[in-house]
JSON list of C-alpha atoms in Angstrom, two decimals:
[
{"chain": "A", "resi": 264, "resn": "GLN", "atom": "CA", "xyz": [59.04, 2.13, -0.67]},
{"chain": "A", "resi": 265, "resn": "SER", "atom": "CA", "xyz": [56.63, -0.37, -2.20]},
{"chain": "A", "resi": 266, "resn": "ALA", "atom": "CA", "xyz": [53.60, 1.32, -0.57]},
{"chain": "A", "resi": 267, "resn": "LEU", "atom": "CA", "xyz": [54.79, 4.69, -1.85]},
{"chain": "A", "resi": 268, "resn": "HIS", "atom": "CA", "xyz": [55.43, 3.16, -5.26]},
{"chain": "A", "resi": 269, "resn": "ARG", "atom": "CA", "xyz": [51.88, 1.71, -5.37]},
{"chain": "A", "resi": 270, "resn": "SER", "atom": "CA", "xyz": [50.21, 4.99, -4.47]},
{"chain": "A", "resi": 271, "resn": "THR", "atom": "CA", "xyz": [52.05, 7.00, -7.11]},
{"chain": "A", "resi": 272, "resn": "ALA", "atom": "CA", "xyz": [51.85, 4.38, -9.86]},
{"chain": "A", "resi": 273, "resn": "ARG", "atom": "CA", "xyz": [50.20, 5.63, -13.01]},
{"chain": "A", "resi": 274, "resn": "PRO", "atom": "CA", "xyz": [47.57, 3.58, -14.78]},
{"chain": "A", "resi": 275, "resn": "ARG", "atom": "CA", "xyz": [48.80, 2.04, -18.02]},
{"chain": "A", "resi": 276, "resn": "THR", "atom": "CA", "xyz": [46.78, 2.31, -21.23]},
{"chain": "A", "resi": 277, "resn": "MET", "atom": "CA", "xyz": [45.95, -0.95, -22.96]},
{"chain": "A", "resi": 278, "resn": "ARG", "atom": "CA", "xyz": [45.65, -1.45, -26.71]},
{"chain": "A", "resi": 279, "resn": "ASP", "atom": "CA", "xyz": [41.84, -1.15, -26.89]},
{"chain": "A", "resi": 280, "resn": "GLY", "atom": "CA", "xyz": [41.73, 2.07, -24.86]},
{"chain": "A", "resi": 281, "resn": "GLU", "atom": "CA", "xyz": [41.05, 0.55, -21.43]},
{"chain": "A", "resi": 282, "resn": "VAL", "atom": "CA", "xyz": [43.03, 1.86, -18.53]},
{"chain": "A", "resi": 283, "resn": "ASP", "atom": "CA", "xyz": [44.94, -0.82, -16.58]},
{"chain": "A", "resi": 284, "resn": "ASP", "atom": "CA", "xyz": [44.66, 0.46, -13.03]},
{"chain": "A", "resi": 285, "resn": "PRO", "atom": "CA", "xyz": [45.90, -1.82, -10.22]},
{"chain": "A", "resi": 286, "resn": "GLY", "atom": "CA", "xyz": [43.14, -0.53, -7.90]},
{"chain": "A", "resi": 287, "resn": "LYS", "atom": "CA", "xyz": [40.42, -1.33, -10.42]},
{"chain": "A", "resi": 288, "resn": "ALA", "atom": "CA", "xyz": [41.86, -4.78, -10.99]},
{"chain": "A", "resi": 289, "resn": "ARG", "atom": "CA", "xyz": [41.76, -5.51, -7.25]},
{"chain": "A", "resi": 290, "resn": "LEU", "atom": "CA", "xyz": [38.17, -4.21, -7.08]},
{"chain": "A", "resi": 291, "resn": "LYS", "atom": "CA", "xyz": [37.13, -6.42, -10.00]},
{"chain": "A", "resi": 292, "resn": "GLN", "atom": "CA", "xyz": [38.75, -9.42, -8.34]},
{"chain": "A", "resi": 293, "resn": "ARG", "atom": "CA", "xyz": [36.93, -8.68, -5.06]},
{"chain": "A", "resi": 294, "resn": "LEU", "atom": "CA", "xyz": [33.64, -8.33, -6.93]},
{"chain": "A", "resi": 295, "resn": "LYS", "atom": "CA", "xyz": [34.24, -11.67, -8.65]},
{"chain": "A", "resi": 296, "resn": "GLU", "atom": "CA", "xyz": [34.75, -13.30, -5.27]},
{"chain": "A", "resi": 297, "resn": "ASN", "atom": "CA", "xyz": [31.71, -11.62, -3.64]},
{"chain": "A", "resi": 298, "resn": "THR", "atom": "CA", "xyz": [28.98, -14.22, -3.15]},
{"chain": "A", "resi": 299, "resn": "PHE", "atom": "CA", "xyz": [26.23, -11.58, -2.86]},
{"chain": "A", "resi": 300, "resn": "ILE", "atom": "CA", "xyz": [27.02, -9.97, -6.22]},
{"chain": "A", "resi": 301, "resn": "GLN", "atom": "CA", "xyz": [27.54, -13.34, -7.88]},
{"chain": "A", "resi": 302, "resn": "GLN", "atom": "CA", "xyz": [24.32, -14.59, -6.24]},
{"chain": "A", "resi": 303, "resn": "ARG", "atom": "CA", "xyz": [25.88, -17.70, -4.78]},
{"chain": "A", "resi": 304, "resn": "LEU", "atom": "CA", "xyz": [24.38, -17.17, -1.35]},
{"chain": "A", "resi": 305, "resn": "PRO", "atom": "CA", "xyz": [23.10, -20.18, 0.53]},
{"chain": "A", "resi": 306, "resn": "ALA", "atom": "CA", "xyz": [19.33, -20.28, 0.34]},
{"chain": "A", "resi": 307, "resn": "TRP", "atom": "CA", "xyz": [16.53, -22.21, 1.96]},
{"chain": "A", "resi": 308, "resn": "ARG", "atom": "CA", "xyz": [14.65, -24.22, -0.60]},
{"chain": "A", "resi": 309, "resn": "PRO", "atom": "CA", "xyz": [11.51, -25.66, 0.94]},
{"chain": "A", "resi": 310, "resn": "LEU", "atom": "CA", "xyz": [10.23, -29.00, -0.24]},
{"chain": "A", "resi": 311, "resn": "ILE", "atom": "CA", "xyz": [6.73, -28.42, -1.49]},
{"chain": "A", "resi": 312, "resn": "ARG", "atom": "CA", "xyz": [4.73, -31.48, -0.60]},
{"chain": "A", "resi": 313, "resn": "PRO", "atom": "CA", "xyz": [0.95, -31.90, -0.76]},
{"chain": "A", "resi": 314, "resn": "ARG", "atom": "CA", "xyz": [0.65, -32.29, 3.02]},
{"chain": "A", "resi": 315, "resn": "CYS", "atom": "CA", "xyz": [2.51, -28.99, 3.56]},
{"chain": "A", "resi": 316, "resn": "ILE", "atom": "CA", "xyz": [0.39, -27.11, 1.01]},
{"chain": "A", "resi": 317, "resn": "ILE", "atom": "CA", "xyz": [-2.87, -28.51, 2.41]},
{"chain": "A", "resi": 318, "resn": "SER", "atom": "CA", "xyz": [-1.91, -27.51, 5.96]},
{"chain": "A", "resi": 319, "resn": "VAL", "atom": "CA", "xyz": [-0.92, -23.97, 4.87]},
{"chain": "A", "resi": 320, "resn": "PHE", "atom": "CA", "xyz": [-4.17, -23.48, 2.92]},
{"chain": "A", "resi": 321, "resn": "THR", "atom": "CA", "xyz": [-6.23, -24.91, 5.76]},
{"chain": "A", "resi": 322, "resn": "THR", "atom": "CA", "xyz": [-4.57, -22.62, 8.30]},
{"chain": "A", "resi": 323, "resn": "PHE", "atom": "CA", "xyz": [-5.11, -19.52, 6.18]},
{"chain": "A", "resi": 324, "resn": "GLY", "atom": "CA", "xyz": [-8.66, -20.62, 5.33]},
{"chain": "A", "resi": 325, "resn": "VAL", "atom": "CA", "xyz": [-9.62, -21.00, 9.00]},
{"chain": "A", "resi": 326, "resn": "ALA", "atom": "CA", "xyz": [-8.00, -17.65, 9.87]},
{"chain": "A", "resi": 327, "resn": "PHE", "atom": "CA", "xyz": [-9.86, -15.85, 7.07]},
{"chain": "A", "resi": 328, "resn": "LEU", "atom": "CA", "xyz": [-13.15, -17.51, 8.02]},
{"chain": "A", "resi": 329, "resn": "ILE", "atom": "CA", "xyz": [-12.75, -16.21, 11.58]},
{"chain": "A", "resi": 330, "resn": "ILE", "atom": "CA", "xyz": [-11.90, -12.71, 10.34]},
{"chain": "A", "resi": 331, "resn": "GLY", "atom": "CA", "xyz": [-14.84, -12.80, 7.89]},
{"chain": "A", "resi": 332, "resn": "GLY", "atom": "CA", "xyz": [-17.21, -13.88, 10.65]},
{"chain": "A", "resi": 333, "resn": "LEU", "atom": "CA", "xyz": [-16.07, -11.01, 12.85]},
{"chain": "A", "resi": 334, "resn": "ILE", "atom": "CA", "xyz": [-16.57, -8.50, 10.03]},
{"chain": "A", "resi": 335, "resn": "ILE", "atom": "CA", "xyz": [-20.05, -9.83, 9.23]},
{"chain": "A", "resi": 336, "resn": "SER", "atom": "CA", "xyz": [-21.12, -9.74, 12.88]},
{"chain": "A", "resi": 337, "resn": "ALA", "atom": "CA", "xyz": [-19.84, -6.14, 13.19]},
{"chain": "A", "resi": 338, "resn": "SER", "atom": "CA", "xyz": [-21.69, -5.06, 10.05]},
{"chain": "A", "resi": 339, "resn": "ARG", "atom": "CA", "xyz": [-24.95, -6.62, 11.28]},
{"chain": "A", "resi": 340, "resn": "ARG", "atom": "CA", "xyz": [-24.78, -4.47, 14.41]},
{"chain": "A", "resi": 341, "resn": "VAL", "atom": "CA", "xyz": [-24.85, -1.26, 12.33]},
{"chain": "A", "resi": 342, "resn": "LYS", "atom": "CA", "xyz": [-28.22, 0.50, 12.51]},
{"chain": "A", "resi": 343, "resn": "THR", "atom": "CA", "xyz": [-29.35, 2.77, 9.71]},
{"chain": "A", "resi": 344, "resn": "THR", "atom": "CA", "xyz": [-32.26, 5.14, 9.19]},
{"chain": "A", "resi": 345, "resn": "ASP", "atom": "CA", "xyz": [-33.20, 6.74, 5.88]},
{"chain": "A", "resi": 346, "resn": "LYS", "atom": "CA", "xyz": [-35.15, 9.98, 5.46]},
{"chain": "A", "resi": 347, "resn": "ARG", "atom": "CA", "xyz": [-35.96, 11.57, 2.11]},
{"chain": "A", "resi": 348, "resn": "TYR", "atom": "CA", "xyz": [-36.04, 15.33, 2.35]},
{"chain": "A", "resi": 349, "resn": "ASP", "atom": "CA", "xyz": [-36.22, 16.40, -1.29]},
{"chain": "A", "resi": 350, "resn": "ASP", "atom": "CA", "xyz": [-40.02, 16.75, -1.13]},
{"chain": "A", "resi": 351, "resn": "ILE", "atom": "CA", "xyz": [-39.87, 18.63, 2.20]},
{"chain": "A", "resi": 352, "resn": "CYS", "atom": "CA", "xyz": [-37.35, 21.28, 1.09]},
{"chain": "A", "resi": 353, "resn": "ARG", "atom": "CA", "xyz": [-38.56, 21.76, -2.47]},
{"chain": "A", "resi": 354, "resn": "GLY", "atom": "CA", "xyz": [-37.80, 25.26, -3.76]},
{"chain": "A", "resi": 355, "resn": "MET", "atom": "CA", "xyz": [-36.34, 26.49, -0.47]},
{"chain": "A", "resi": 356, "resn": "ARG", "atom": "CA", "xyz": [-32.77, 27.69, -0.13]},
{"chain": "A", "resi": 357, "resn": "SER", "atom": "CA", "xyz": [-32.41, 26.24, 3.35]},
{"chain": "A", "resi": 358, "resn": "CYS", "atom": "CA", "xyz": [-34.68, 24.19, 5.57]},
{"chain": "A", "resi": 359, "resn": "SER", "atom": "CA", "xyz": [-34.57, 21.98, 8.63]},
{"chain": "A", "resi": 360, "resn": "VAL", "atom": "CA", "xyz": [-35.55, 18.32, 8.65]},
{"chain": "A", "resi": 361, "resn": "GLU", "atom": "CA", "xyz": [-36.53, 16.41, 11.76]},
{"chain": "A", "resi": 362, "resn": "ILE", "atom": "CA", "xyz": [-35.50, 12.76, 11.89]},
{"chain": "A", "resi": 363, "resn": "ASP", "atom": "CA", "xyz": [-37.14, 10.43, 14.40]},
{"chain": "A", "resi": 364, "resn": "ILE", "atom": "CA", "xyz": [-35.02, 7.51, 15.57]},
{"chain": "A", "resi": 365, "resn": "HIS", "atom": "CA", "xyz": [-37.03, 4.55, 16.84]},
{"chain": "A", "resi": 366, "resn": "GLN", "atom": "CA", "xyz": [-34.06, 2.40, 17.91]},
{"chain": "A", "resi": 367, "resn": "ASP", "atom": "CA", "xyz": [-31.64, 2.54, 20.80]},
{"chain": "A", "resi": 368, "resn": "MET", "atom": "CA", "xyz": [-28.12, 3.29, 19.62]},
{"chain": "A", "resi": 369, "resn": "GLU", "atom": "CA", "xyz": [-24.84, 3.10, 21.44]},
{"chain": "A", "resi": 370, "resn": "ALA", "atom": "CA", "xyz": [-22.18, 5.77, 21.16]},
{"chain": "A", "resi": 371, "resn": "PRO", "atom": "CA", "xyz": [-20.45, 6.78, 18.96]},
{"chain": "A", "resi": 372, "resn": "ILE", "atom": "CA", "xyz": [-23.21, 7.72, 16.52]},
{"chain": "A", "resi": 373, "resn": "TYR", "atom": "CA", "xyz": [-22.24, 8.84, 13.04]},
{"chain": "A", "resi": 374, "resn": "PHE", "atom": "CA", "xyz": [-24.48, 10.88, 10.74]},
{"chain": "A", "resi": 375, "resn": "TYR", "atom": "CA", "xyz": [-24.12, 10.52, 6.97]},
{"chain": "A", "resi": 376, "resn": "TYR", "atom": "CA", "xyz": [-26.15, 11.92, 4.14]},
{"chain": "A", "resi": 377, "resn": "LYS", "atom": "CA", "xyz": [-26.52, 10.79, 0.56]},
{"chain": "A", "resi": 378, "resn": "LEU", "atom": "CA", "xyz": [-26.89, 12.92, -2.55]},
{"chain": "A", "resi": 379, "resn": "VAL", "atom": "CA", "xyz": [-28.62, 11.35, -5.54]},
{"chain": "A", "resi": 380, "resn": "ASN", "atom": "CA", "xyz": [-28.35, 12.70, -9.11]},
{"chain": "A", "resi": 381, "resn": "PHE", "atom": "CA", "xyz": [-25.83, 15.31, -8.02]},
{"chain": "A", "resi": 382, "resn": "TYR", "atom": "CA", "xyz": [-23.21, 15.86, -10.71]},
{"chain": "A", "resi": 383, "resn": "GLN", "atom": "CA", "xyz": [-21.11, 18.77, -9.55]},
{"chain": "A", "resi": 384, "resn": "ASN", "atom": "CA", "xyz": [-17.83, 19.63, -11.19]},
{"chain": "A", "resi": 385, "resn": "HIS", "atom": "CA", "xyz": [-15.31, 18.76, -8.49]},
{"chain": "A", "resi": 386, "resn": "ARG", "atom": "CA", "xyz": [-12.81, 21.50, -9.39]},
{"chain": "A", "resi": 387, "resn": "SER", "atom": "CA", "xyz": [-15.36, 24.30, -9.27]},
{"chain": "A", "resi": 388, "resn": "TYR", "atom": "CA", "xyz": [-16.86, 22.74, -6.14]},
{"chain": "A", "resi": 389, "resn": "VAL", "atom": "CA", "xyz": [-13.51, 22.82, -4.33]},
{"chain": "A", "resi": 390, "resn": "GLN", "atom": "CA", "xyz": [-12.68, 26.34, -5.45]},
{"chain": "A", "resi": 391, "resn": "ASP", "atom": "CA", "xyz": [-16.08, 27.78, -4.54]},
{"chain": "A", "resi": 392, "resn": "PHE", "atom": "CA", "xyz": [-16.60, 27.79, -0.79]},
{"chain": "A", "resi": 393, "resn": "ASP", "atom": "CA", "xyz": [-18.06, 30.07, 1.84]},
{"chain": "A", "resi": 394, "resn": "ILE", "atom": "CA", "xyz": [-16.54, 30.72, 5.22]}
]
């Protein structure tokens, strides 16, 4: 009978307009006891000592020096060739340019081109295309 009585019990109204609900009271009590919500969790608090900080900075410094050295050595192996073609194709709608490479290159080989003093409106450039 007590379980039936609890489930059908009506919340009582307090003086200031709050509703006294037994379920809400139990929930509030559980929330008060919850260590996660109350932020009373056990935590690891490291002792920051100069020897620890120096060893951490030294470790990261050596690691970044190694990574930096690898990046610099990879960038020095990149071979580039420049060819100006604005004087070759002056006034022509389309033209072909021959580029002589005087170095041996390993695959994969990437071809890039550079436009100088080209100020195209991006929106009209994207919308205007030929297939």
